[in-house]
Amino acid sequence: MFDNDSKSVILVYMNTLKNILANYGYINSDQLAEINEHFPHMKVVIKWGGMPRDRVPVRQAVKLIKNIESKNIDYCREVFFASDEMSKLREVFHIAQ
């Protein structure tokens, strides 16, 4: 069904998600780019320096962060999965809370 290349790519994606879960849902910029490429509809929370938080799909988060920071409106402090997304991922990976 899957060739070896497909299996190794899938393992990389799963490893990224596992690392995010191990980091309590916090996402670095490299992980955000990878999630955007393969899971663009997953929702993340953007915590800004001064503006209210935004909860948006990853594909929108990447554009929003770039837009806000390029215009010097604010800066992105953190990006993370909301608790309901974390619960879904824990369920899929069979990780106890």
N, CA, C and O of each residue as an XYZ file, in Angstrom:
388
protein
N       0.821     -1.190      0.000
C       0.000      0.000      0.000
C       0.870      1.261      0.000
O       0.659      2.160     -0.813
N       1.841      1.325      0.907
C       2.765      2.458      0.957
C       4.155      1.975      0.593
O       4.566      0.889      1.001
N       4.879      2.774     -0.172
C       6.269      2.434     -0.425
C       7.123      2.959      0.723
O       6.619      3.658      1.602
N       8.399      2.630      0.720
C       9.287      3.030      1.826
C       9.414      4.538      1.958
O       9.510      5.051      3.073
N       9.416      5.267      0.831
C       9.506      6.721      0.900
C       8.287      7.312      1.583
O       8.409      8.221      2.405
N       7.113      6.801      1.247
C       5.875      7.287      1.872
C       5.875      7.015      3.365
O       5.453      7.853      4.162
N       6.353      5.832      3.737
C       6.386      5.479      5.159
C       7.310      6.410      5.932
O       6.973      6.844      7.034
N       8.458      6.716      5.371
C       9.398      7.588      6.090
C       8.863      9.011      6.202
O       9.089      9.677      7.213
N       8.155      9.487      5.177
C       7.550     10.821      5.233
C       6.472     10.863      6.301
O       6.396     11.825      7.065
N       5.645      9.843      6.362
C       4.582      9.774      7.369
C       5.190      9.751      8.768
O       4.678     10.400      9.681
N       6.278      9.007      8.937
C       6.935      8.952     10.243
C       7.471     10.318     10.665
O       7.430     10.658     11.847
N       7.969     11.098      9.719
C       8.457     12.447     10.027
C       7.303     13.312     10.534
O       7.458     14.026     11.524
N       6.147     13.255      9.867
C       4.983     14.040     10.299
C       4.537     13.623     11.694
O       4.260     14.466     12.548
N       4.470     12.318     11.915
C       4.040     11.816     13.216
C       5.046     12.207     14.299
O       4.656     12.520     15.424
N       6.324     12.190     13.967
C       7.339     12.586     14.930
C       7.190     14.062     15.295
O       7.353     14.436     16.457
N       6.885     14.890     14.315
C       6.660     16.316     14.582
C       5.497     16.500     15.549
O       5.600     17.252     16.517
N       4.388     15.809     15.283
C       3.226     15.913     16.176
C       3.563     15.392     17.570
O       3.142     15.972     18.571
N       4.318     14.306     17.634
C       4.724     13.752     18.931
C       5.582     14.758     19.699
O       5.417     14.917     20.909
N       6.485     15.430     19.010
C       7.332     16.433     19.664
C       6.515     17.618     20.168
O       6.795     18.154     21.240
N       5.521     18.021     19.411
C       4.645     19.107     19.847
C       3.879     18.688     21.101
O       3.756     19.462     22.050
N       3.370     17.462     21.095
C       2.667     16.964     22.277
C       3.590     16.908     23.488
O       3.174     17.232     24.601
N       4.820     16.505     23.282
C       5.788     16.439     24.383
C       6.116     17.832     24.916
O       6.533     17.983     26.064
N       5.926     18.840     24.079
C       6.189     20.232     24.467
C       4.891     20.929     24.890
O       4.781     22.152     24.800
N       3.924     20.155     25.346
C       2.644     20.661     25.857
C       1.866     21.477     24.830
O       1.122     22.387     25.193
N       2.035     21.154     23.552
C       1.258     21.801     22.507
C       1.892     23.034     21.893
O       1.355     23.600     20.941
N       3.034     23.458     22.432
C       3.692     24.647     21.888
C       4.423     24.289     20.600
O       5.044     23.232     20.493
N       4.336     25.195     19.620
C       4.811     24.939     18.267
C       5.875     25.960     17.896
O       5.668     27.162     18.057
N       7.019     25.483     17.398
C       8.040     26.428     16.930
C       7.795     26.750     15.447
O       6.920     26.153     14.819
N       8.548     27.671     14.904
C       8.294     28.135     13.530
C       8.511     27.037     12.492
O       7.772     26.973     11.509
N       9.504     26.177     12.686
C       9.726     25.079     11.744
C       8.562     24.094     11.767
O       8.107     23.632     10.721
N       8.090     23.779     12.962
C       6.957     22.867     13.093
C       5.699     23.476     12.500
O       4.900     22.772     11.882
N       5.516     24.775     12.682
C       4.348     25.453     12.118
C       4.357     25.354     10.598
O       3.319     25.108      9.984
N       5.522     25.543      9.994
C       5.631     25.429      8.535
C       5.309     24.012      8.079
O       4.644     23.830      7.059
N       5.766     23.016      8.811
C       5.492     21.625      8.450
C       4.011     21.288      8.615
O       3.421     20.621      7.766
N       3.424     21.749      9.700
C       1.993     21.514      9.916
C       1.185     22.212      8.826
O       0.200     21.661      8.335
N       1.591     23.402      8.453
C       0.899     24.142      7.398
C       0.921     23.367      6.080
O      -0.052     23.384      5.326
N       2.012     22.704      5.815
C       2.140     21.956      4.569
C       1.248     20.720      4.544
O       0.710     20.368      3.494
N       1.084     20.059      5.687
C       0.400     18.767      5.700
C      -0.917     18.742      6.465
O      -1.756     17.879      6.206
N      -1.117     19.656      7.388
C      -2.349     19.704      8.186
C      -2.853     21.143      8.276
O      -2.988     21.666      9.383
N      -3.135     21.795      7.155
C      -3.444     23.234      7.169
C      -4.750     23.604      7.863
O      -4.967     24.775      8.175
N      -5.614     22.641      8.107
C      -6.912     22.965      8.710
C      -6.917     22.824     10.237
O      -7.903     23.170     10.887
N      -5.826     22.319     10.805
C      -5.756     22.226     12.271
C      -5.737     23.635     12.849
O      -5.113     24.539     12.292
N      -6.414     23.808     13.953
C      -6.480     25.140     14.565
C      -5.400     25.313     15.624
O      -5.097     24.404     16.397
N      -4.835     26.511     15.629
C      -3.824     26.884     16.618
C      -4.213     28.211     17.251
O      -5.035     28.956     16.718
N      -3.616     28.487     18.379
C      -3.811     29.760     19.064
C      -2.526     30.565     18.900
O      -1.427     30.059     19.127
N      -2.683     31.819     18.506
C      -1.544     32.735     18.414
C      -1.635     33.683     19.605
O      -2.642     34.368     19.791
N      -0.585     33.717     20.401
C      -0.516     34.645     21.530
C       0.400     35.790     21.108
O       1.596     35.602     20.883
N      -0.185     36.970     21.006
C       0.544     38.163     20.573
C       1.170     38.868     21.761
O       0.852     38.574     22.913
N       2.063     39.802     21.470
C       2.689     40.600     22.515
C       1.691     41.482     23.242
O       1.761     41.606     24.465
N       0.761     42.100     22.517
C      -0.191     43.003     23.143
C      -1.623     42.809     22.688
O      -2.556     43.130     23.424
N      -1.810     42.287     21.482
C      -3.165     42.099     20.941
C      -3.817     40.866     21.573
O      -3.127     40.012     22.130
N      -5.148     40.778     21.485
C      -5.832     39.577     21.975
C      -5.404     38.347     21.166
O      -4.986     38.454     20.014
N      -5.520     37.206     21.790
C      -5.177     35.943     21.118
C      -6.100     35.695     19.933
O      -7.251     36.131     19.909
N      -5.560     34.981     18.952
C      -6.345     34.545     17.794
C      -6.334     33.028     17.742
O      -5.301     32.397     17.967
N      -7.485     32.447     17.445
C      -7.575     31.001     17.222
C      -7.979     30.808     15.772
O      -9.113     31.098     15.389
N      -7.050     30.317     14.969
C      -7.242     30.238     13.519
C      -6.641     28.941     12.983
O      -5.808     28.321     13.644
N      -7.066     28.527     11.773
C      -6.413     27.383     11.133
C      -4.944     27.707     10.848
O      -4.580     28.869     10.664
N      -4.120     26.685     10.816
C      -2.681     26.867     10.609
C      -2.397     27.656      9.344
O      -1.543     28.543      9.349
N      -3.100     27.348      8.256
C      -2.838     28.042      6.981
C      -3.052     29.543      7.122
O      -2.346     30.332      6.495
N      -4.013     29.940      7.936
C      -4.274     31.359      8.171
C      -3.271     31.939      9.173
O      -2.885     33.103      9.064
N      -2.855     31.134     10.138
C      -1.923     31.601     11.168
C      -0.599     32.039     10.550
O      -0.045     33.074     10.921
N      -0.101     31.254      9.614
C       1.176     31.572      8.973
C       1.090     32.932      8.283
O       1.990     33.760      8.424
N       0.012     33.160      7.540
C      -0.164     34.430      6.831
C      -0.385     35.583      7.806
O       0.151     36.675      7.617
N      -1.174     35.337      8.845
C      -1.493     36.375      9.817
C      -0.245     36.832     10.578
O      -0.027     38.029     10.765
N       0.561     35.878     11.011
C       1.793     36.235     11.728
C       2.707     37.055     10.828
O       3.245     38.080     11.245
N       2.876     36.600      9.604
C       3.750     37.314      8.668
C       3.226     38.727      8.420
O       4.006     39.679      8.391
N       1.918     38.871      8.243
C       1.306     40.174      7.970
C       1.450     41.123      9.164
O       1.878     42.265      8.999
N       1.097     40.660     10.348
C       1.145     41.504     11.549
C       2.580     41.923     11.870
O       2.836     43.086     12.181
N       3.514     40.969     11.793
C       4.903     41.293     12.119
C       5.563     42.165     11.054
O       6.384     43.020     11.384
N       5.216     41.961      9.776
C       5.835     42.769      8.712
C       5.398     44.232      8.776
O       6.131     45.121      8.346
N       4.209     44.477      9.312
C       3.705     45.849      9.448
C       4.048     46.452     10.810
O       3.621     47.562     11.125
N       4.819     45.720     11.614
C       5.215     46.161     12.955
C       4.018     46.535     13.835
O       4.102     47.451     14.653
N       2.925     45.828     13.659
C       1.738     46.057     14.483
C       1.926     45.406     15.856
O       1.591     45.998     16.883
N       2.454     44.208     15.864
C       2.691     43.454     17.093
C       3.657     42.328     16.745
O       4.118     42.221     15.609
N       3.956     41.496     17.727
C       4.824     40.347     17.476
C       4.179     39.097     18.055
O       3.367     39.167     18.978
N       4.550     37.971     17.502
C       4.013     36.688     17.950
C       4.863     36.178     19.104
O       6.068     35.970     18.957
N       4.233     35.979     20.245
C       4.956     35.446     21.411
C       4.987     33.931     21.378
O       6.034     33.320     21.593
N       3.826     33.319     21.105
C       3.724     31.857     21.134
C       2.651     31.399     20.168
O       1.708     32.130     19.864
N       2.813     30.178     19.693
C       1.783     29.497     18.915
C       1.623     28.119     19.548
O       2.612     27.440     19.825
N       0.386     27.711     19.774
C       0.158     26.415     20.406
C      -1.202     25.863     20.010
O      -2.074     26.592     19.537
N      -1.368     24.551     20.214
C      -2.662     23.919     19.992
C      -3.564     24.231     21.176
O      -3.116     24.225     22.323
N      -4.830     24.501     20.903
C      -5.819     24.681     21.966
C      -6.061     23.337     22.642
O      -5.707     22.291     22.099
N      -6.657     23.366     23.812
C      -6.828     22.143     24.598
C      -7.664     21.088     23.879
O      -7.387     19.896     24.008
N      -8.691     21.507     23.117
C      -9.499     20.503     22.422
C      -8.702     19.815     21.309
O      -8.875     18.618     21.080
N      -7.834     20.553     20.617
C      -6.974     19.949     19.597
C      -5.978     18.990     20.259
O      -5.707     17.907     19.741
N      -5.440     19.404     21.408
C      -4.511     18.535     22.142
C      -5.203     17.252     22.571
O      -4.617     16.173     22.488
N      -6.432     17.358     23.025
C      -7.185     16.172     23.441
C      -7.393     15.217     22.274
O      -7.271     14.002     22.428
N      -7.709     15.771     21.104
C      -7.888     14.927     19.918
C      -6.595     14.222     19.542
O      -6.607     13.036     19.212
N      -5.477     14.943     19.590
C      -4.191     14.331     19.260
C      -3.809     13.258     20.275
O      -3.314     12.196     19.896
N      -4.033     13.524     21.553
C      -3.734     12.516     22.577
C      -4.572     11.263     22.349
O      -4.085     10.144     22.510
N      -5.825     11.456     21.976
C      -6.705     10.321     21.719
C      -6.194      9.500     20.536
O      -6.151      8.272     20.602
N      -5.810     10.176     19.463
C      -5.311      9.480     18.267
C      -4.034      8.707     18.570
O      -3.854      7.589     18.088
N      -3.142      9.303     19.371
C      -1.864      8.672     19.684
C      -1.934      7.800     20.946
O      -0.918      7.246     21.368
N      -3.114      7.675     21.547
C      -3.316      6.867     22.750
C      -2.385      7.305     23.874
O      -1.689      6.487     24.476
N      -2.384      8.602     24.146
C      -1.561      9.162     25.213
C      -2.483      9.579     26.350
O      -3.430     10.339     26.144
N      -2.204      9.080     27.550
C      -3.020      9.442     28.719
C      -2.718     10.879     29.114
O      -1.606     11.371     28.922
N      -3.724     11.542     29.667
C      -3.534     12.925     30.099
C      -2.919     13.001     31.463
O      -2.691     14.097     31.977
